[in-house]
Short mmCIF file of C-alpha atoms and ligand atoms in Angstrom, two decimals:
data_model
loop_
_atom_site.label_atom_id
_atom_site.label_comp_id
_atom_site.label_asym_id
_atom_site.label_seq_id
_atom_site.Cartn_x
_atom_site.Cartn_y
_atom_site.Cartn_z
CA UNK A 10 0.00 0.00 0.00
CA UNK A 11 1.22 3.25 -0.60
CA UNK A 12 0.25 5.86 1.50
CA UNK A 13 0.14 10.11 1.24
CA UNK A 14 -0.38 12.22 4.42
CA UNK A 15 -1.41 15.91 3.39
CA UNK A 16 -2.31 18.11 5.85
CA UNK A 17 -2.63 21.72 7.12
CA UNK A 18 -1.68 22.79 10.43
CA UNK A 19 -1.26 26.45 11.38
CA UNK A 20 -1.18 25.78 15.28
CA UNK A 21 0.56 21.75 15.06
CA UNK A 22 -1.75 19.95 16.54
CA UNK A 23 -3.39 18.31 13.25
CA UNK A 24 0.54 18.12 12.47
CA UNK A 25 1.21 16.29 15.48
CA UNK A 26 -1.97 13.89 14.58
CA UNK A 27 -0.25 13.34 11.06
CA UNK A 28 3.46 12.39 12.23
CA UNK A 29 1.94 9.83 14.75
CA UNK A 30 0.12 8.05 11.44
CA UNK A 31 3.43 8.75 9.29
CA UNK A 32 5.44 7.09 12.20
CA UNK A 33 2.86 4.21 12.96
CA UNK A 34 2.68 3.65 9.09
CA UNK A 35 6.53 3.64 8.96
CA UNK A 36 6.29 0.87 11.52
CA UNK A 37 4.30 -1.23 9.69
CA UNK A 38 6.60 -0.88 6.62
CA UNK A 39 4.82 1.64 4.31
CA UNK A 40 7.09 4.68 4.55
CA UNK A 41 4.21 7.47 3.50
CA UNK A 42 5.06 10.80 1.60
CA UNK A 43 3.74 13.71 3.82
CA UNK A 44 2.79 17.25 2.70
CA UNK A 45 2.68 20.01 4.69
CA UNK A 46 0.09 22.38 3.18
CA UNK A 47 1.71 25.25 4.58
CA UNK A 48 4.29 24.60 1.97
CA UNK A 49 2.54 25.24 -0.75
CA UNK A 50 5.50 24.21 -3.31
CA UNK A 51 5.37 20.74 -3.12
CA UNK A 52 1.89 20.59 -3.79
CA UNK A 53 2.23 19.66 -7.74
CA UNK A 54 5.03 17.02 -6.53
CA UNK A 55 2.47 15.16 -4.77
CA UNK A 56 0.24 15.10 -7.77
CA UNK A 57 2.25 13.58 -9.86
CA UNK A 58 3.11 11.13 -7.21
CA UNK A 59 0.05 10.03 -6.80
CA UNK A 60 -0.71 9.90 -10.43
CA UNK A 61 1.90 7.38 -10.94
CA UNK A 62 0.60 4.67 -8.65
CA UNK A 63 -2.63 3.20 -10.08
CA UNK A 64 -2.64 0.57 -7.23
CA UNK A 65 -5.04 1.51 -4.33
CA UNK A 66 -2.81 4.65 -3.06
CA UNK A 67 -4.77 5.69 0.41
CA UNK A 68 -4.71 9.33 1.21
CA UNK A 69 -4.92 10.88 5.34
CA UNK A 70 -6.05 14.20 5.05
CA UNK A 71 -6.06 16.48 7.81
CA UNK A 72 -7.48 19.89 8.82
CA UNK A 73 -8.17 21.56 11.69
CA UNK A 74 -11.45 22.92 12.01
CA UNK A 75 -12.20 26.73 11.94
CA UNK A 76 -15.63 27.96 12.18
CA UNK A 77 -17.42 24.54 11.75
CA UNK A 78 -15.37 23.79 8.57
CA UNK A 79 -12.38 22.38 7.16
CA UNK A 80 -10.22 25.02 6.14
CA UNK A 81 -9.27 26.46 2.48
CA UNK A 82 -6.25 24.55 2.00
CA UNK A 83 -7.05 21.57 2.28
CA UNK A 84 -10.19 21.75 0.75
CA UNK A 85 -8.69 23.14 -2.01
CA UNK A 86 -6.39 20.01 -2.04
CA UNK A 87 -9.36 18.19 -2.54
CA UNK A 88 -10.52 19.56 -5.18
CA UNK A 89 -7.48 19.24 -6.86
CA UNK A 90 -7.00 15.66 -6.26
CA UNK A 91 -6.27 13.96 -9.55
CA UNK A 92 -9.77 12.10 -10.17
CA UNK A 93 -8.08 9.08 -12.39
CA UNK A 94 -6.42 7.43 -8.75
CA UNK A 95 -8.48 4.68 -7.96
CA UNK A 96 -7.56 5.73 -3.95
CA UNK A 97 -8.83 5.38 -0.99
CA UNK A 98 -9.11 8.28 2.05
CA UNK A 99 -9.05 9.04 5.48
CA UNK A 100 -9.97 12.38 6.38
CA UNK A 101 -9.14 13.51 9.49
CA UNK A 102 -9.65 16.97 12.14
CA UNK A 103 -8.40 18.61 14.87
CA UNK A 104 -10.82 20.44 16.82
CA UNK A 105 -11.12 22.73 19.86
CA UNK A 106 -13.28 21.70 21.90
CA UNK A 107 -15.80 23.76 20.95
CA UNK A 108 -17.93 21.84 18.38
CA UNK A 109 -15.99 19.71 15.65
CA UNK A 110 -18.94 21.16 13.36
CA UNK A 111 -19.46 19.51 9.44
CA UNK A 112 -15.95 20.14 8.69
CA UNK A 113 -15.35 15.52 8.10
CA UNK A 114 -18.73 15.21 6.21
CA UNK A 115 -17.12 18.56 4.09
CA UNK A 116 -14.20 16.84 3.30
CA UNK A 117 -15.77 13.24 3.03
CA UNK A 118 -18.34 14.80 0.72
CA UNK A 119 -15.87 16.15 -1.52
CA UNK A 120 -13.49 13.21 -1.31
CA UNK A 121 -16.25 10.58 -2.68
CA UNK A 122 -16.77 13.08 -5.40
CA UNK A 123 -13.16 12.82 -6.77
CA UNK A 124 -13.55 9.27 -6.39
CA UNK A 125 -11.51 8.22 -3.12
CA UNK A 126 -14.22 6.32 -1.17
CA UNK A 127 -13.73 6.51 2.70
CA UNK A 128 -11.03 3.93 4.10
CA UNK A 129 -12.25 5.28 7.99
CA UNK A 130 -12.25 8.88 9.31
CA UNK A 131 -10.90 10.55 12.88
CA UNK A 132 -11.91 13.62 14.64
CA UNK A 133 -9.31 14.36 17.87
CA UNK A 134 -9.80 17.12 20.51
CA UNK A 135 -6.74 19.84 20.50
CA UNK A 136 -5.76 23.00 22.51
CA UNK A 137 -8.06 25.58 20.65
CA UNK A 138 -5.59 27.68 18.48
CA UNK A 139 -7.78 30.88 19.73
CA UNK A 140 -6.42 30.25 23.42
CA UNK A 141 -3.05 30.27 23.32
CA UNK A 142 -2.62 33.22 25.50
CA UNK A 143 -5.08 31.61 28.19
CA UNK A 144 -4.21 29.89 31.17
CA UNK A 145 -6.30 26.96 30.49
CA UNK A 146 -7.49 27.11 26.89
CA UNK A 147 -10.34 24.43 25.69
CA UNK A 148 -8.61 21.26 25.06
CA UNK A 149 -5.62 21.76 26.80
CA UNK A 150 -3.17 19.29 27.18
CA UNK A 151 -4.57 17.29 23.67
CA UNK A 152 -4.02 15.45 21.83
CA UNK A 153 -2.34 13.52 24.76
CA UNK A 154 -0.41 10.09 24.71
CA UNK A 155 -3.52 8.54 25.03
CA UNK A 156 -5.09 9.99 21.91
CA UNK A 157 -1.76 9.03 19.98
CA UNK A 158 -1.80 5.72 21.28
CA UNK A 159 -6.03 5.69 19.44
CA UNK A 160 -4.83 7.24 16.33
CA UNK A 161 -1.59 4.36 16.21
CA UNK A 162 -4.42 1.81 16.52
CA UNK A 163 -6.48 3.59 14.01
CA UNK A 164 -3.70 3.35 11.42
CA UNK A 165 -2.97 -0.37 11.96
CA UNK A 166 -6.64 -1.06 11.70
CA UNK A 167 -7.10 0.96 8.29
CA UNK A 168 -3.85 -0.91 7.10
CA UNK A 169 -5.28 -4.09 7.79
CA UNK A 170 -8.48 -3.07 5.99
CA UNK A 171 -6.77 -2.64 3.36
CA UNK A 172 -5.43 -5.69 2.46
CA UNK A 173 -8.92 -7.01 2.60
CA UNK A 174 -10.55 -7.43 -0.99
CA UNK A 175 -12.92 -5.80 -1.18
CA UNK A 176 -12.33 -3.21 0.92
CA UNK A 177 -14.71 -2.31 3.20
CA UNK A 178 -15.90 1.44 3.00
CA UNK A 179 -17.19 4.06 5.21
CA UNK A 180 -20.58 5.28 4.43
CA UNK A 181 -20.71 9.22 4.16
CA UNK A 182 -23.72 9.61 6.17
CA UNK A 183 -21.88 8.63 9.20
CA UNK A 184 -20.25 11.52 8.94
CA UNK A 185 -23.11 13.57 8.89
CA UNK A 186 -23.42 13.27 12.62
CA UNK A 187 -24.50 17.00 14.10
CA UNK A 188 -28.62 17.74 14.19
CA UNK A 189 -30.19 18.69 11.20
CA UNK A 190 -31.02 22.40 12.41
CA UNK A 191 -26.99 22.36 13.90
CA UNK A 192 -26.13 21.20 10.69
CA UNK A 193 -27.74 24.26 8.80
CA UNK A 194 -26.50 27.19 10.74
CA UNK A 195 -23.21 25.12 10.76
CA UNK A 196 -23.48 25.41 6.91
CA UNK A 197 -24.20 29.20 7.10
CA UNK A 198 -21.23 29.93 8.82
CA UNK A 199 -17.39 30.54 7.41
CA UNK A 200 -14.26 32.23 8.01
CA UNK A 201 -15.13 35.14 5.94
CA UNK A 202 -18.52 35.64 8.20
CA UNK A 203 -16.69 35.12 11.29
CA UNK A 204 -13.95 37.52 10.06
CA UNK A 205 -15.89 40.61 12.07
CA UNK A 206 -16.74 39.00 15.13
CA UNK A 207 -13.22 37.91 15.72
CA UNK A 208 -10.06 39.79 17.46
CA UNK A 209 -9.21 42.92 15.20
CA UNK A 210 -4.94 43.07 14.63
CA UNK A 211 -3.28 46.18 14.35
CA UNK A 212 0.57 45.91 14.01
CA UNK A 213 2.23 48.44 16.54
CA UNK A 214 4.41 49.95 13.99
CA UNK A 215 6.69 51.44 16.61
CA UNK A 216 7.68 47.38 17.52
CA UNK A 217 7.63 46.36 13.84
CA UNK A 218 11.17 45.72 12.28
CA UNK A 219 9.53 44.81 9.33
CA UNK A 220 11.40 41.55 9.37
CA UNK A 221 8.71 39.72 7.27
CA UNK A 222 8.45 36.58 9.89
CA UNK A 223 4.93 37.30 9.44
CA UNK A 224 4.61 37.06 6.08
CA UNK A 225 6.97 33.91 5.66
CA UNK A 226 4.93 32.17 8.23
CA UNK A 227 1.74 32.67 6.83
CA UNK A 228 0.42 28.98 6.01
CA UNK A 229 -1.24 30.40 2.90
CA UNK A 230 0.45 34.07 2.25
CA UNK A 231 -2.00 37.15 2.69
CA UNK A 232 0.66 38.96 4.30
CA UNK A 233 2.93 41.64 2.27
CA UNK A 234 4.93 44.03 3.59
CA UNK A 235 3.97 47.54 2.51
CA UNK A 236 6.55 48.25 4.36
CA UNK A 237 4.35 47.16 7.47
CA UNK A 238 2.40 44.07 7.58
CA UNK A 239 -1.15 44.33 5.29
CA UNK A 240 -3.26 41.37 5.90
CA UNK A 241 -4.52 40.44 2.48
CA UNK A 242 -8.04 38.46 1.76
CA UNK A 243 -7.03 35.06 1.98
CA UNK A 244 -6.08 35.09 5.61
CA UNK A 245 -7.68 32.46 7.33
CA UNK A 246 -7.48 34.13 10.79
CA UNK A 247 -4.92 31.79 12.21
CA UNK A 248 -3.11 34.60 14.16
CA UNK A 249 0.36 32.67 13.60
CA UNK A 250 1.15 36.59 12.54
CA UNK A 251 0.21 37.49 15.80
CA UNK A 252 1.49 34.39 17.83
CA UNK A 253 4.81 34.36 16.19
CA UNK A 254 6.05 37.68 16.07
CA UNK A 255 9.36 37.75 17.34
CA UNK A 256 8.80 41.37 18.39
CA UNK A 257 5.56 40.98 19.50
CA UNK A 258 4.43 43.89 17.03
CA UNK A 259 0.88 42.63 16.32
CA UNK A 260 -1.92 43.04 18.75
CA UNK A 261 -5.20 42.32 19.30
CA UNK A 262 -7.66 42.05 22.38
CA UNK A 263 -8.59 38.57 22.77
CA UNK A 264 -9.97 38.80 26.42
CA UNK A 265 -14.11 38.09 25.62
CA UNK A 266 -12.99 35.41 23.72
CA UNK A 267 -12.38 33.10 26.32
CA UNK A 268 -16.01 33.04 27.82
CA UNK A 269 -17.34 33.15 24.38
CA UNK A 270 -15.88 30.05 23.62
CA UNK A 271 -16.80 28.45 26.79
CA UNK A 272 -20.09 29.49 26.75
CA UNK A 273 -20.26 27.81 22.71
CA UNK A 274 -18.61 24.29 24.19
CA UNK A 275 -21.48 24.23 26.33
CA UNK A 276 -23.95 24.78 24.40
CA UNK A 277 -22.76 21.91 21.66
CA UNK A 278 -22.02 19.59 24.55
CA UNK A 279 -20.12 17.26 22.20
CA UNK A 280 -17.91 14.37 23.64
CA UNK A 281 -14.29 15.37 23.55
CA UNK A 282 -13.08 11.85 23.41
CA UNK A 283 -11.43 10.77 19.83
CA UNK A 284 -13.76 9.14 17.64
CA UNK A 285 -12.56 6.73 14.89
CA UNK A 286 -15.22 5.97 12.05
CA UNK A 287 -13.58 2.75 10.60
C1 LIG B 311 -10.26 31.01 13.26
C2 LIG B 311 -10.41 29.74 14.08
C3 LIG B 311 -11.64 29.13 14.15
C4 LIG B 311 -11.80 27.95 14.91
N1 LIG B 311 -13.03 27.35 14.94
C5 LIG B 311 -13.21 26.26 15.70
C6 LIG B 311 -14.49 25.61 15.77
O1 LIG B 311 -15.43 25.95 15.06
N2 LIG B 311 -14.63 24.58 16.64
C7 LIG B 311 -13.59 24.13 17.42
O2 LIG B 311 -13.80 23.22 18.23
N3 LIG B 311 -12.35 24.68 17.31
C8 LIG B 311 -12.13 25.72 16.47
N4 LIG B 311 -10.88 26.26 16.37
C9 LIG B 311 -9.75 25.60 17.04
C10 LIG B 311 -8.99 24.66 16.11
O3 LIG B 311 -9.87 23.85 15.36
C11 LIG B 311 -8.09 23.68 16.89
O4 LIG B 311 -7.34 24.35 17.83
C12 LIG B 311 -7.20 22.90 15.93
O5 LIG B 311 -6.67 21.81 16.61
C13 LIG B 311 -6.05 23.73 15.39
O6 LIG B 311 -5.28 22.93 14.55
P1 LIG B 311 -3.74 23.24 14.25
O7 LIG B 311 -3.03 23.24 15.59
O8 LIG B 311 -3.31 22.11 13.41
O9 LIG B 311 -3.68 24.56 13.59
C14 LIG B 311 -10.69 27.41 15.61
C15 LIG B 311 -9.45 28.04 15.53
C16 LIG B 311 -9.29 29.20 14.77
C17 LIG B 311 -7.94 29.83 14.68
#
């Protein structure tokens, strides 16, 4: 089997999820290729790859999830996907405790379009990327040795699948796990809505060295320096800007967003333990 692990990960936790299935499959002999999104030039590379091997190539595909959803990247990926592969996938989130939204039935969705039927699917609690400058942010501490020791299972079972002919698919529908009326407003929502009702940045240009870490660790480059930092349209609200600056010359006030997203994780209620759909 050969096996591709693509994945987007501005924070590292869905990167973290990735390396223990690249290590786990390394263990069991099938030495994936991994992609990080956030390096956008190997993207065509992988392509091709995966256009050369007509024999059952299985795909992990991970993305954290930002306001319900999977994020641009990697849905772009998707879409991209050569549809001539005869593959199979595994999609797979991160998520912040919060709600884990329709961001897996997204990608499955898309994924069964292009013609790589479900192998299994994962969603796995994670610190929440908002939270970083809390004491105790929603899924702190996770994914924990615990989790990694699930998702190392998860892997050996979707290996051994594999071998199996025929191979035994996921239906999409079980991915389609929130409420109906959840589901819509889930659907309604995006990055671009939730643009306004998230931390405004300003860049403190008397701290700016206009160093351009910013801009080089963008995981999908809206930043250019003019000579400041200008946040272009394809930001996906990550804050790594902010997070990352070595000079700490990007601000924004975060402090309601702590109860706001503890109030939300109550209200969706949804168990934080890591679910495997296999
Ligand atoms: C803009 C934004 C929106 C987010 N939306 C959600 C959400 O809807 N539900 C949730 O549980 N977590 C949400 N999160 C938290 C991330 O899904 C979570 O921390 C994820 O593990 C981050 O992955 P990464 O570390 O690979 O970047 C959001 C984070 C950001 C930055």
């Amino acid at each position: 089997m050969k096996a591709f692990i693509v994945y987007c990960s501005p924070a590292g936790s869905t990167q973290h999820v990735a390396q223990v299935i690249g290590k786990t499959l390394d263990i069991l002999g099938h030495h994936p290729v991994m992609l990080d999104l956030c390096n956008t030039q190997d993207v065509a590379a992988i392509k091709t790859q995966m256009r050369g091997i007509k024999k059952d190539p299985l795909l992990f595909i991970g993305s954290p999830v930002y306001a319900c959803h999977a994020i641009p990247p990697v849905m772009e990926f998707i879409e991209q996907l050569p549809d001539d592969c005869e593959g199979y996938s595994f999609p797979f989130v991160t998520w912040g405790a919060v709600t884990s939204g329709i961001a897996l039935y997204e990608m499955g969705t898309l994924l069964n379009q292009k013609g790589y039927p479900l192998a299994g699917a994962a969603k796995i609690v994670a610190a929440h990327s908002l939270m970083w400058q809390f004491a105790h942010p929603l899924g702190e501490g996770r994914p924990d040795a615990a989790d990694d020791h699930k998702v190392a299972d998860m892997v050996k079972k979707v290996a051994a699948k594999l071998k199996a002919q025929p191979v035994s698919t996921v239906p999409l529908a079980e991915l389609n796990y929130q409420p109906e009326d959840v589901y819509n407003s889930m659907a309604g929502l995006s990055i671009k809505a939730v643009r306004q009702m998230l931390p405004q940045r300003q860049v403190i240009r008397e701290a700016c060295t206009k160093c351009g870490v910013c801009a080089e660790l963008c995981p999908v480059e809206a930043i250019t320096l003019d000579p400041y930092p200008c946040f272009g349209k394809t930001c996906i609200l990550c804050y790594n800007c902010m997070r990352l600056c070595p000079e700490k010359a990007i601000a924004a006030d975060f402090s309601p967003m702590e109860a706001w997203l503890q109030e939300k994780a109550k209200e969706f209620n949804e168990n934080p333990e890591l679910k495997v759909f296999i």
